[in-house]
Amino acid sequence: MRTPSFPSRLPAVGTTIFTVMSALAQEHGAVNLGQGFPDFECDPALLDAVNAAMRAGHNQYPPMAGVPALRDAVATKIEALYGARYDPGSEITITAGATQAILTAILACVHPGDEVIVLEPCYDSYGPNIELAGGVIVRVPLTPGTFRPDFDAISRALSPRTRAIIVNSPHNPSATVWSAADMDRLAVLLRPTDVLLISDEVYEHMVYDGQRHASASAHPELAARAFVVSSFGKTFHVTGWKIGTVAAPAALTTEFRKVHQFNVFTVNTPMQVALATYLADPQPYLQLSAFYQRKRDLFGQGLAATRLRPLPSQGTYFQCVDYASISDVGEEEFCRWLTTEIGVAAIPLSVFYAGGFEQRIVRLCFAKREDTLHRALERLAKIQGR
Ligand SMILES: Cc1ncc(COP(=O)(O)O)c(C=O)c1O
């Protein structure tokens, strides 16, 4: 018997660093600040709502685009926050998390040979998603040091073959946030083009120091060409539920749903029903920035007493640190040492660049209980140098 071999669709993809570091963290009893997920529970009211939805018989296929009550609630939320009115019937789709939403948007609009601009460092699914669509990845670095968008470089990267650009703010991994002025500059650049925008806004409710999230949906010119992607997993501490949304003009949504229909078709019903009810109260997501800002501050103050240099964290639940004063080894080697010798797992920033750009910066996740953060800080305070 023989299993046929075939050319891989994604030959460069192997085991991700997240899996590697999590396994290493477990093996060495390290505090895992590598992978980005909370180590605390969600609001029990949300669990009760899911249970109630199941008991009430919401256990069969929902409509393809999502439970209408949830699409209504999402449209109401977007209008209240960003002043844009999306039609829940034709412009909002419920997805199996942001990852599926982004892949589906790319498969819906990218033809073989089309170029898609990604700003590096970036979330690891973008590149493989573009490759699966047969698109050409055009990588534009964010400015080293500040991770600010380099609009001149973006402008140079635009070509007649550019189909889309992917923007992610608040940004994983750098924890920077685009301002409304940044969105204006992007709009000016895209104005003479037919380039679509895939706006990955999964951390929209984690923005600090009084800054406001500049959603593409709040910018009419950008919204007219944008798939705006959100994730309930990030917002309600339920990353394992894999449920998100895409808001896009009807013409874009029509194409999006053609792919969605033959990809996941629908997303689990009871979670949708529960979220529709839960969204009636805006407080849980309105208070999220303050909730995470306290964790960021606690963690940042602790880091100040270590030899790591914290970079600004303006949004997301990530904190990057510069270790150049401690060591000049590469980022991956430093992360392995930090995990095995110090007992704290982190993620090298270089893995968010296709070319593995090295800056002596690693990413830590502070979506953790206070005792977890204290435990990590105690260990990090012991770093002498290597
Ligand atoms: C920038 C970014 N986009 C998308 C996702 C995926 O979100 P989801 O879990 O809803 O698929 C993540 C998760 O880490 C992320 O950091």
mmCIF file of N, CA, C and O and ligand atoms in Angstrom, residues 36 96-100 102 123 126 168 170 172 200 202-203 230-234 239 242-244 317-318 363, ligand 1:
data_model
loop_
_atom_site.group_PDB
_atom_site.id
_atom_site.type_symbol
_atom_site.label_atom_id
_atom_site.label_comp_id
_atom_site.label_asym_id
_atom_site.label_seq_id
_atom_site.Cartn_x
_atom_site.Cartn_y
_atom_site.Cartn_z
ATOM 1 N N GLY A 36 -0.904 34.221 22.458
ATOM 2 C CA GLY A 36 -1.809 35.285 22.906
ATOM 3 C C GLY A 36 -3.200 34.789 23.237
ATOM 4 O O GLY A 36 -4.072 34.767 22.384
ATOM 5 N N ALA A 96 -16.207 32.010 11.344
ATOM 6 C CA ALA A 96 -15.571 31.149 12.345
ATOM 7 C C ALA A 96 -14.240 31.791 12.773
ATOM 8 O O ALA A 96 -13.159 31.287 12.483
ATOM 9 N N GLY A 97 -14.348 32.929 13.405
ATOM 10 C CA GLY A 97 -13.163 33.677 13.850
ATOM 11 C C GLY A 97 -12.628 34.582 12.754
ATOM 12 O O GLY A 97 -13.044 34.518 11.580
ATOM 13 N N ALA A 98 -11.671 35.433 13.157
ATOM 14 C CA ALA A 98 -11.082 36.379 12.212
ATOM 15 C C ALA A 98 -10.215 35.667 11.187
ATOM 16 O O ALA A 98 -10.115 36.095 10.036
ATOM 17 N N THR A 99 -9.575 34.574 11.587
ATOM 18 C CA THR A 99 -8.684 33.864 10.670
ATOM 19 C C THR A 99 -9.455 33.387 9.443
ATOM 20 O O THR A 99 -9.009 33.571 8.310
ATOM 21 N N GLN A 100 -10.627 32.790 9.677
ATOM 22 C CA GLN A 100 -11.437 32.347 8.530
ATOM 23 C C GLN A 100 -11.938 33.542 7.737
ATOM 24 O O GLN A 100 -12.023 33.504 6.510
ATOM 25 N N ILE A 102 -10.486 36.397 7.243
ATOM 26 C CA ILE A 102 -9.419 36.971 6.405
ATOM 27 C C ILE A 102 -9.136 36.058 5.213
ATOM 28 O O ILE A 102 -9.032 36.519 4.069
ATOM 29 N N TYR A 123 0.690 39.236 11.320
ATOM 30 C CA TYR A 123 0.053 37.989 11.762
ATOM 31 C C TYR A 123 0.362 36.884 10.753
ATOM 32 O O TYR A 123 0.327 37.114 9.546
ATOM 33 N N TYR A 126 -1.556 35.716 7.102
ATOM 34 C CA TYR A 126 -1.765 36.522 5.889
ATOM 35 C C TYR A 126 -1.017 35.942 4.677
ATOM 36 O O TYR A 126 -1.595 35.798 3.598
ATOM 37 N N ASN A 168 -3.593 46.055 9.967
ATOM 38 C CA ASN A 168 -3.977 45.509 11.274
ATOM 39 C C ASN A 168 -3.676 46.542 12.358
ATOM 40 O O ASN A 168 -2.539 46.810 12.671
ATOM 41 N N PRO A 170 -5.482 47.832 16.290
ATOM 42 C CA PRO A 170 -4.207 47.687 16.980
ATOM 43 C C PRO A 170 -3.425 46.472 16.481
ATOM 44 O O PRO A 170 -4.012 45.472 16.108
ATOM 45 N N ASN A 172 -0.767 43.425 16.103
ATOM 46 C CA ASN A 172 -0.016 42.276 16.588
ATOM 47 C C ASN A 172 1.119 42.033 15.589
ATOM 48 O O ASN A 172 0.843 41.856 14.410
ATOM 49 N N ASP A 200 -7.928 44.299 9.607
ATOM 50 C CA ASP A 200 -7.964 43.325 10.700
ATOM 51 C C ASP A 200 -8.004 44.097 12.019
ATOM 52 O O ASP A 200 -7.004 44.641 12.474
ATOM 53 N N VAL A 202 -9.147 42.949 15.131
ATOM 54 C CA VAL A 202 -9.537 42.031 16.211
ATOM 55 C C VAL A 202 -9.254 42.595 17.609
ATOM 56 O O VAL A 202 -9.869 42.174 18.574
ATOM 57 N N TYR A 203 -8.334 43.567 17.688
ATOM 58 C CA TYR A 203 -8.027 44.153 19.011
ATOM 59 C C TYR A 203 -8.678 45.521 19.184
ATOM 60 O O TYR A 203 -8.188 46.367 19.930
ATOM 61 N N SER A 230 -13.592 41.586 12.705
ATOM 62 C CA SER A 230 -13.551 41.630 14.176
ATOM 63 C C SER A 230 -13.600 40.213 14.735
ATOM 64 O O SER A 230 -13.963 39.280 14.020
ATOM 65 N N SER A 231 -13.279 40.082 16.026
ATOM 66 C CA SER A 231 -13.279 38.756 16.650
ATOM 67 C C SER A 231 -13.890 38.814 18.046
ATOM 68 O O SER A 231 -13.402 39.541 18.910
ATOM 69 N N PHE A 232 -14.945 38.050 18.270
ATOM 70 C CA PHE A 232 -15.513 37.978 19.623
ATOM 71 C C PHE A 232 -14.557 37.245 20.557
ATOM 72 O O PHE A 232 -14.573 37.455 21.758
ATOM 73 N N GLY A 233 -13.741 36.356 20.006
ATOM 74 C CA GLY A 233 -12.805 35.588 20.830
ATOM 75 C C GLY A 233 -11.893 36.508 21.626
ATOM 76 O O GLY A 233 -11.648 36.287 22.816
ATOM 77 N N LYS A 234 -11.369 37.541 20.968
ATOM 78 C CA LYS A 234 -10.464 38.483 21.634
ATOM 79 C C LYS A 234 -11.236 39.349 22.630
ATOM 80 O O LYS A 234 -10.771 39.614 23.734
ATOM 81 N N THR A 239 -11.127 32.869 23.146
ATOM 82 C CA THR A 239 -10.429 32.666 21.865
ATOM 83 C C THR A 239 -10.745 31.293 21.264
ATOM 84 O O THR A 239 -10.689 31.128 20.050
ATOM 85 N N LYS A 242 -13.743 30.690 18.464
ATOM 86 C CA LYS A 242 -13.543 30.953 17.030
ATOM 87 C C LYS A 242 -14.810 31.532 16.394
ATOM 88 O O LYS A 242 -15.482 30.898 15.570
ATOM 89 N N ILE A 243 -15.118 32.738 16.754
ATOM 90 C CA ILE A 243 -16.284 33.387 16.161
ATOM 91 C C ILE A 243 -15.984 34.876 15.968
ATOM 92 O O ILE A 243 -15.464 35.534 16.867
ATOM 93 N N GLY A 244 -16.248 35.354 14.764
ATOM 94 C CA GLY A 244 -15.942 36.741 14.432
ATOM 95 C C GLY A 244 -16.940 37.290 13.429
ATOM 96 O O GLY A 244 -17.960 36.641 13.125
ATOM 97 N N TYR A 317 -3.073 43.038 23.576
ATOM 98 C CA TYR A 317 -2.623 42.592 24.903
ATOM 99 C C TYR A 317 -1.181 42.089 24.843
ATOM 100 O O TYR A 317 -0.802 41.173 25.537
ATOM 101 N N PHE A 318 -0.412 42.770 23.991
ATOM 102 C CA PHE A 318 0.997 42.412 23.853
ATOM 103 C C PHE A 318 1.911 43.524 24.334
ATOM 104 O O PHE A 318 1.565 44.716 24.265
ATOM 105 N N ARG A 363 8.156 39.355 21.982
ATOM 106 C CA ARG A 363 6.787 39.738 22.345
ATOM 107 C C ARG A 363 6.300 38.919 23.533
ATOM 108 O O ARG A 363 6.429 37.691 23.554
HETATM 109 C C1 LIG B 1 -3.862 40.213 14.219
HETATM 110 C C2 LIG B 1 -4.717 39.010 14.390
HETATM 111 N N1 LIG B 1 -5.647 38.738 13.474
HETATM 112 C C3 LIG B 1 -6.443 37.660 13.577
HETATM 113 C C4 LIG B 1 -6.337 36.810 14.650
HETATM 114 C C5 LIG B 1 -7.231 35.598 14.711
HETATM 115 O O1 LIG B 1 -8.418 35.796 15.395
HETATM 116 P P1 LIG B 1 -9.440 34.596 15.586
HETATM 117 O O2 LIG B 1 -9.002 33.812 16.778
HETATM 118 O O3 LIG B 1 -10.771 35.259 15.780
HETATM 119 O O4 LIG B 1 -9.406 33.762 14.355
HETATM 120 C C6 LIG B 1 -5.377 37.045 15.634
HETATM 121 C C7 LIG B 1 -5.211 36.107 16.760
HETATM 122 O O5 LIG B 1 -4.180 36.015 17.377
HETATM 123 C C8 LIG B 1 -4.547 38.179 15.504
HETATM 124 O O6 LIG B 1 -3.605 38.465 16.414
#
